[in-house]
PDB file of C-alpha atoms in Angstrom:
ATOM      1  CA  MET A  21      21.550  -7.833 -16.789  1.00 55.00           C
ATOM      2  CA  ARG A  22      18.653  -5.296 -16.582  1.00 61.00           C
ATOM      3  CA  ASP A  23      16.480  -3.070 -18.969  1.00 69.00           C
ATOM      4  CA  ASN A  24      17.770   0.396 -19.261  1.00 80.00           C
ATOM      5  CA  ASN A  25      15.139   2.473 -17.646  1.00 78.00           C
ATOM      6  CA  GLU A  26      16.473   5.647 -19.749  1.00 85.00           C
ATOM      7  CA  GLU A  27      16.122   4.378 -22.959  1.00 90.00           C
ATOM      8  CA  ILE A  28      14.018   6.772 -25.242  1.00 94.00           C
ATOM      9  CA  PHE A  29      10.926   5.378 -26.872  1.00 96.00           C
ATOM     10  CA  PRO A  30       8.692   7.204 -29.225  1.00 97.00           C
ATOM     11  CA  LEU A  31       5.196   7.995 -28.059  1.00 98.00           C
ATOM     12  CA  VAL A  32       2.424   7.385 -30.656  1.00 98.00           C
ATOM     13  CA  ASP A  33      -1.189   7.699 -31.475  1.00 97.00           C
ATOM     14  CA  GLU A  34      -3.372   4.663 -32.409  1.00 96.00           C
ATOM     15  CA  GLU A  35      -2.192   5.207 -35.948  1.00 96.00           C
ATOM     16  CA  GLY A  36       1.528   5.012 -35.200  1.00 96.00           C
ATOM     17  CA  ARG A  37       2.337   8.951 -35.671  1.00 97.00           C
ATOM     18  CA  VAL A  38       4.889  10.023 -33.249  1.00 97.00           C
ATOM     19  CA  VAL A  39       3.396  12.506 -30.997  1.00 97.00           C
ATOM     20  CA  GLY A  40       6.349  12.797 -28.493  1.00 97.00           C
ATOM     21  CA  ARG A  41       8.904  10.652 -26.441  1.00 97.00           C
ATOM     22  CA  ALA A  42       9.452   9.048 -23.086  1.00 97.00           C
ATOM     23  CA  THR A  43      11.777   6.899 -21.185  1.00 95.00           C
ATOM     24  CA  ARG A  44      11.359   3.157 -20.637  1.00 93.00           C
ATOM     25  CA  GLY A  45      11.010   3.888 -17.285  1.00 92.00           C
ATOM     26  CA  GLU A  46       8.002   6.206 -17.764  1.00 95.00           C
ATOM     27  CA  CYS A  47       6.312   4.044 -20.406  1.00 94.00           C
ATOM     28  CA  HIS A  48       6.526   0.971 -17.765  1.00 90.00           C
ATOM     29  CA  SER A  49       5.487   2.874 -14.729  1.00 92.00           C
ATOM     30  CA  GLY A  50       1.685   2.511 -15.373  1.00 91.00           C
ATOM     31  CA  SER A  51       1.641   5.831 -16.986  1.00 95.00           C
ATOM     32  CA  LEU A  52      -0.107   4.116 -20.057  1.00 95.00           C
ATOM     33  CA  LEU A  53       1.987   6.040 -22.665  1.00 97.00           C
ATOM     34  CA  LEU A  54       1.373   4.468 -25.736  1.00 98.00           C
ATOM     35  CA  HIS A  55       4.683   3.575 -27.278  1.00 98.00           C
ATOM     36  CA  PRO A  56       5.223   0.963 -30.334  1.00 98.00           C
ATOM     37  CA  VAL A  57       6.414  -2.460 -30.457  1.00 97.00           C
ATOM     38  CA  VAL A  58       7.186  -5.176 -32.919  1.00 98.00           C
ATOM     39  CA  HIS A  59       6.268  -8.552 -32.657  1.00 98.00           C
ATOM     40  CA  LEU A  60       7.254 -11.626 -34.918  1.00 98.00           C
ATOM     41  CA  HIS A  61       5.560 -15.116 -34.816  1.00 98.00           C
ATOM     42  CA  VAL A  62       8.068 -17.751 -36.157  1.00 98.00           C
ATOM     43  CA  PHE A  63       6.343 -21.058 -37.568  1.00 96.00           C
ATOM     44  CA  ASN A  64       8.164 -23.907 -39.030  1.00 96.00           C
ATOM     45  CA  SER A  65       6.970 -25.840 -41.809  1.00 95.00           C
ATOM     46  CA  ARG A  66       5.427 -28.473 -39.506  1.00 94.00           C
ATOM     47  CA  GLY A  67       3.040 -25.694 -38.278  1.00 92.00           C
ATOM     48  CA  GLU A  68       4.848 -25.530 -34.852  1.00 95.00           C
ATOM     49  CA  VAL A  69       5.652 -21.910 -33.359  1.00 97.00           C
ATOM     50  CA  TYR A  70       8.855 -20.949 -31.818  1.00 98.00           C
ATOM     51  CA  LEU A  71       8.523 -18.971 -28.503  1.00 98.00           C
ATOM     52  CA  GLN A  72      11.116 -17.350 -26.571  1.00 97.00           C
ATOM     53  CA  LYS A  73      11.496 -17.668 -22.474  1.00 97.00           C
ATOM     54  CA  ARG A  74      11.575 -14.286 -21.152  1.00 94.00           C
ATOM     55  CA  PRO A  75      14.553 -13.904 -18.474  1.00 92.00           C
ATOM     56  CA  GLU A  76      13.881 -13.373 -14.980  1.00 93.00           C
ATOM     57  CA  TRP A  77      15.520  -9.951 -14.950  1.00 89.00           C
ATOM     58  CA  LYS A  78      12.912  -8.455 -17.255  1.00 85.00           C
ATOM     59  CA  ASP A  79      10.679  -5.873 -15.963  1.00 78.00           C
ATOM     60  CA  ILE A  80       7.511  -7.144 -17.686  1.00 81.00           C
ATOM     61  CA  GLN A  81       6.476 -10.825 -17.325  1.00 89.00           C
ATOM     62  CA  PRO A  82       9.871 -12.347 -16.202  1.00 93.00           C
ATOM     63  CA  GLY A  83      10.036 -16.103 -16.786  1.00 95.00           C
ATOM     64  CA  LYS A  84       7.044 -16.557 -18.938  1.00 97.00           C
ATOM     65  CA  TRP A  85       6.861 -18.088 -22.513  1.00 98.00           C
ATOM     66  CA  ASP A  86       6.345 -15.436 -24.988  1.00 97.00           C
ATOM     67  CA  THR A  87       6.255 -14.448 -28.988  1.00 97.00           C
ATOM     68  CA  ALA A  88       9.429 -15.455 -30.779  1.00 97.00           C
ATOM     69  CA  VAL A  89      10.630 -11.930 -31.216  1.00 97.00           C
ATOM     70  CA  GLY A  90       9.293  -8.937 -29.389  1.00 94.00           C
ATOM     71  CA  GLY A  91      10.788  -5.584 -28.743  1.00 93.00           C
ATOM     72  CA  HIS A  92      10.360  -1.678 -28.521  1.00 95.00           C
ATOM     73  CA  ILE A  93      10.710   0.446 -31.467  1.00 97.00           C
ATOM     74  CA  ASP A  94      13.565   3.077 -31.106  1.00 95.00           C
ATOM     75  CA  TYR A  95      13.046   6.654 -31.258  1.00 95.00           C
ATOM     76  CA  GLY A  96      13.513   7.576 -34.924  1.00 95.00           C
ATOM     77  CA  GLU A  97      13.156   3.847 -36.175  1.00 96.00           C
ATOM     78  CA  SER A  98      10.550   2.460 -38.405  1.00 96.00           C
ATOM     79  CA  PRO A  99       8.455  -0.668 -37.546  1.00 96.00           C
ATOM     80  CA  GLU A 100      10.457  -2.364 -40.301  1.00 95.00           C
ATOM     81  CA  GLU A 101      13.978  -1.418 -39.236  1.00 96.00           C
ATOM     82  CA  ALA A 102      13.019  -2.480 -35.505  1.00 97.00           C
ATOM     83  CA  LEU A 103      11.783  -5.728 -36.608  1.00 98.00           C
ATOM     84  CA  LYS A 104      15.001  -6.502 -38.585  1.00 97.00           C
ATOM     85  CA  ARG A 105      16.935  -5.390 -35.760  1.00 97.00           C
ATOM     86  CA  GLU A 106      15.082  -7.336 -32.796  1.00 96.00           C
ATOM     87  CA  VAL A 107      15.133 -10.394 -35.134  1.00 97.00           C
ATOM     88  CA  ARG A 108      18.681 -10.379 -35.455  1.00 96.00           C
ATOM     89  CA  GLU A 109      19.472  -9.588 -31.939  1.00 95.00           C
ATOM     90  CA  GLU A 110      17.214 -12.101 -30.339  1.00 95.00           C
ATOM     91  CA  LEU A 111      17.258 -15.007 -32.630  1.00 97.00           C
ATOM     92  CA  GLY A 112      20.309 -14.163 -34.774  1.00 95.00           C
ATOM     93  CA  LEU A 113      18.056 -14.530 -37.944  1.00 95.00           C
ATOM     94  CA  GLU A 114      18.962 -12.410 -41.039  1.00 90.00           C
ATOM     95  CA  ASP A 115      17.467 -14.518 -43.990  1.00 91.00           C
ATOM     96  CA  PHE A 116      13.539 -14.485 -43.224  1.00 95.00           C
ATOM     97  CA  VAL A 117      10.576 -12.988 -44.915  1.00 95.00           C
ATOM     98  CA  PRO A 118       8.196 -11.224 -42.289  1.00 96.00           C
ATOM     99  CA  GLU A 119       4.610 -10.642 -43.173  1.00 97.00           C
ATOM    100  CA  ARG A 120       2.252  -8.156 -41.458  1.00 96.00           C
ATOM    101  CA  VAL A 121      -0.525  -9.744 -40.104  1.00 96.00           C
ATOM    102  CA  GLY A 122      -1.941  -6.538 -38.213  1.00 97.00           C
ATOM    103  CA  LYS A 123      -1.668  -4.061 -35.587  1.00 97.00           C
ATOM    104  CA  TYR A 124      -3.546  -3.324 -32.388  1.00 97.00           C
ATOM    105  CA  VAL A 125      -3.064  -1.629 -29.009  1.00 96.00           C
ATOM    106  CA  PHE A 126      -2.264  -3.869 -25.965  1.00 93.00           C
ATOM    107  CA  GLU A 127      -3.082  -2.498 -22.604  1.00 91.00           C
ATOM    108  CA  CYS A 128      -2.327  -3.960 -19.025  1.00 87.00           C
ATOM    109  CA  CYS A 129      -1.636  -2.235 -15.529  1.00 86.00           C
ATOM    110  CA  ARG A 130       1.957  -1.177 -16.475  1.00 87.00           C
ATOM    111  CA  GLU A 131       1.883  -0.296 -19.878  1.00 90.00           C
ATOM    112  CA  ARG A 132       0.223   0.447 -23.176  1.00 95.00           C
ATOM    113  CA  GLU A 133       1.685  -0.798 -26.544  1.00 96.00           C
ATOM    114  CA  LEU A 134       1.014  -0.180 -30.032  1.00 98.00           C
ATOM    115  CA  VAL A 135       1.780  -3.624 -31.327  1.00 97.00           C
ATOM    116  CA  TYR A 136       2.973  -4.201 -35.097  1.00 98.00           C
ATOM    117  CA  VAL A 137       2.373  -8.110 -35.716  1.00 98.00           C
ATOM    118  CA  HIS A 138       4.314  -9.980 -38.121  1.00 98.00           C
ATOM    119  CA  LYS A 139       4.568 -13.858 -39.000  1.00 97.00           C
ATOM    120  CA  THR A 140       7.214 -15.818 -40.951  1.00 97.00           C
ATOM    121  CA  VAL A 141       7.757 -19.529 -41.983  1.00 97.00           C
ATOM    122  CA  TYR A 142      11.479 -20.380 -41.119  1.00 97.00           C
ATOM    123  CA  ASP A 143      13.197 -23.852 -41.109  1.00 96.00           C
ATOM    124  CA  GLY A 144      16.847 -22.721 -40.543  1.00 93.00           C
ATOM    125  CA  PRO A 145      18.561 -22.581 -37.324  1.00 93.00           C
ATOM    126  CA  VAL A 146      17.690 -20.358 -34.448  1.00 95.00           C
ATOM    127  CA  GLN A 147      20.215 -19.080 -32.192  1.00 94.00           C
ATOM    128  CA  PRO A 148      18.382 -17.317 -29.227  1.00 94.00           C
ATOM    129  CA  SER A 149      20.493 -14.782 -27.636  1.00 93.00           C
ATOM    130  CA  ALA A 150      21.961 -15.884 -24.278  1.00 90.00           C
ATOM    131  CA  GLU A 151      22.196 -12.053 -23.236  1.00 90.00           C
ATOM    132  CA  GLU A 152      18.296 -11.447 -24.085  1.00 88.00           C
ATOM    133  CA  LEU A 153      16.506 -14.609 -23.622  1.00 93.00           C
ATOM    134  CA  ASP A 154      16.247 -17.670 -21.264  1.00 94.00           C
ATOM    135  CA  GLY A 155      16.369 -19.897 -24.312  1.00 95.00           C
ATOM    136  CA  GLY A 156      13.514 -20.983 -26.470  1.00 97.00           C
ATOM    137  CA  ARG A 157      11.866 -23.997 -28.759  1.00 97.00           C
ATOM    138  CA  PHE A 158       9.220 -24.664 -31.238  1.00 97.00           C
ATOM    139  CA  TRP A 159       5.787 -25.746 -29.660  1.00 97.00           C
ATOM    140  CA  SER A 160       3.265 -27.618 -31.241  1.00 95.00           C
ATOM    141  CA  MET A 161      -0.435 -26.368 -31.445  1.00 94.00           C
ATOM    142  CA  GLN A 162      -1.480 -28.928 -28.956  1.00 94.00           C
ATOM    143  CA  GLU A 163       1.087 -27.816 -26.567  1.00 96.00           C
ATOM    144  CA  ILE A 164       0.043 -24.358 -26.771  1.00 95.00           C
ATOM    145  CA  ARG A 165      -3.565 -25.294 -26.327  1.00 93.00           C
ATOM    146  CA  GLN A 166      -2.842 -27.340 -23.400  1.00 94.00           C
ATOM    147  CA  ALA A 167      -0.455 -24.378 -21.918  1.00 96.00           C
ATOM    148  CA  MET A 168      -2.971 -21.387 -22.395  1.00 95.00           C
ATOM    149  CA  GLY A 169      -4.630 -19.965 -19.454  1.00 95.00           C
ATOM    150  CA  HIS A 170      -1.971 -21.517 -16.913  1.00 97.00           C
ATOM    151  CA  GLU A 171       0.172 -18.558 -16.637  1.00 95.00           C
ATOM    152  CA  ILE A 172       3.104 -20.145 -18.519  1.00 97.00           C
ATOM    153  CA  PHE A 173       2.771 -17.675 -21.464  1.00 97.00           C
ATOM    154  CA  THR A 174       2.535 -13.984 -21.178  1.00 94.00           C
ATOM    155  CA  PRO A 175      -1.201 -12.861 -21.187  1.00 90.00           C
ATOM    156  CA  ASN A 176       0.229 -10.644 -24.236  1.00 90.00           C
ATOM    157  CA  PHE A 177       1.147 -13.755 -26.159  1.00 95.00           C
ATOM    158  CA  GLU A 178      -2.119 -15.562 -25.287  1.00 95.00           C
ATOM    159  CA  SER A 179      -4.401 -12.771 -26.580  1.00 93.00           C
ATOM    160  CA  GLU A 180      -2.289 -11.923 -29.573  1.00 95.00           C
ATOM    161  CA  PHE A 181      -2.003 -15.505 -30.582  1.00 95.00           C
ATOM    162  CA  ARG A 182      -5.997 -15.852 -30.124  1.00 94.00           C
ATOM    163  CA  ARG A 183      -6.885 -12.889 -32.184  1.00 94.00           C
ATOM    164  CA  PHE A 184      -4.413 -13.480 -35.267  1.00 95.00           C
ATOM    165  CA  PHE A 185      -3.801 -17.404 -35.306  1.00 93.00           C
ATOM    166  CA  ARG A 186      -7.192 -18.781 -33.881  1.00 86.00           C
ATOM    167  CA  SER A 187      -7.573 -21.311 -36.941  1.00 84.00           C
ATOM    168  CA  ALA A 188      -4.419 -22.790 -35.902  1.00 78.00           C
ATOM    169  CA  LEU A 189      -5.599 -22.985 -32.306  1.00 78.00           C
ATOM    170  CA  ASP A 190      -8.845 -24.173 -33.025  1.00 78.00           C
ATOM    171  CA  SER A 191      -7.826 -26.917 -35.603  1.00 71.00           C
ATOM    172  CA  GLN A 192      -7.533 -30.583 -34.495  1.00 54.00           C
ATOM    173  CA  THR A 193      -4.640 -31.078 -36.888  1.00 49.00           C
ATOM    174  CA  GLU A 194      -1.284 -29.095 -36.906  1.00 45.00           C
ATOM    175  CA  TRP A 195      -1.355 -25.924 -38.979  1.00 41.00           C
ATOM    176  CA  THR A 196       0.893 -25.298 -41.752  1.00 40.00           C
TER     177      THR A 196
END
């Protein structure tokens, strides 16, 4: 499987207003065209966080562990619609209550994204898509602290988790 480089993404300003459109290939070519994405951090009631393993065929950060759900907003789609679609496609979840915790611009050498960050607490079954992911599992805060900085996680996950969930990382006890 491969990403569709002809898929159309909206281009946005830093407030999220659509200002144009471009293909996935253009957005991921180093052009730094700002395009929107949604992320969902899934915690369970024990304070563990679910992470997905990115498949080797992905064009960005293949084989690394990442936020439970992350996906591009399609042209003409709202962040809320995209979040529901991505969560259903990637983890098979329909019955969850997302809470938006923020938004920010993430930039690396290949792309620039306006990230809408959400979290939820969920204790039901998680069924990672065999087509989109190489699996996933819940991680304790101790496991995450120990793995940070060792190229196990995507840089985006590490910076975002520190930004929005630092108190969980800094705590010596598990977070709930």
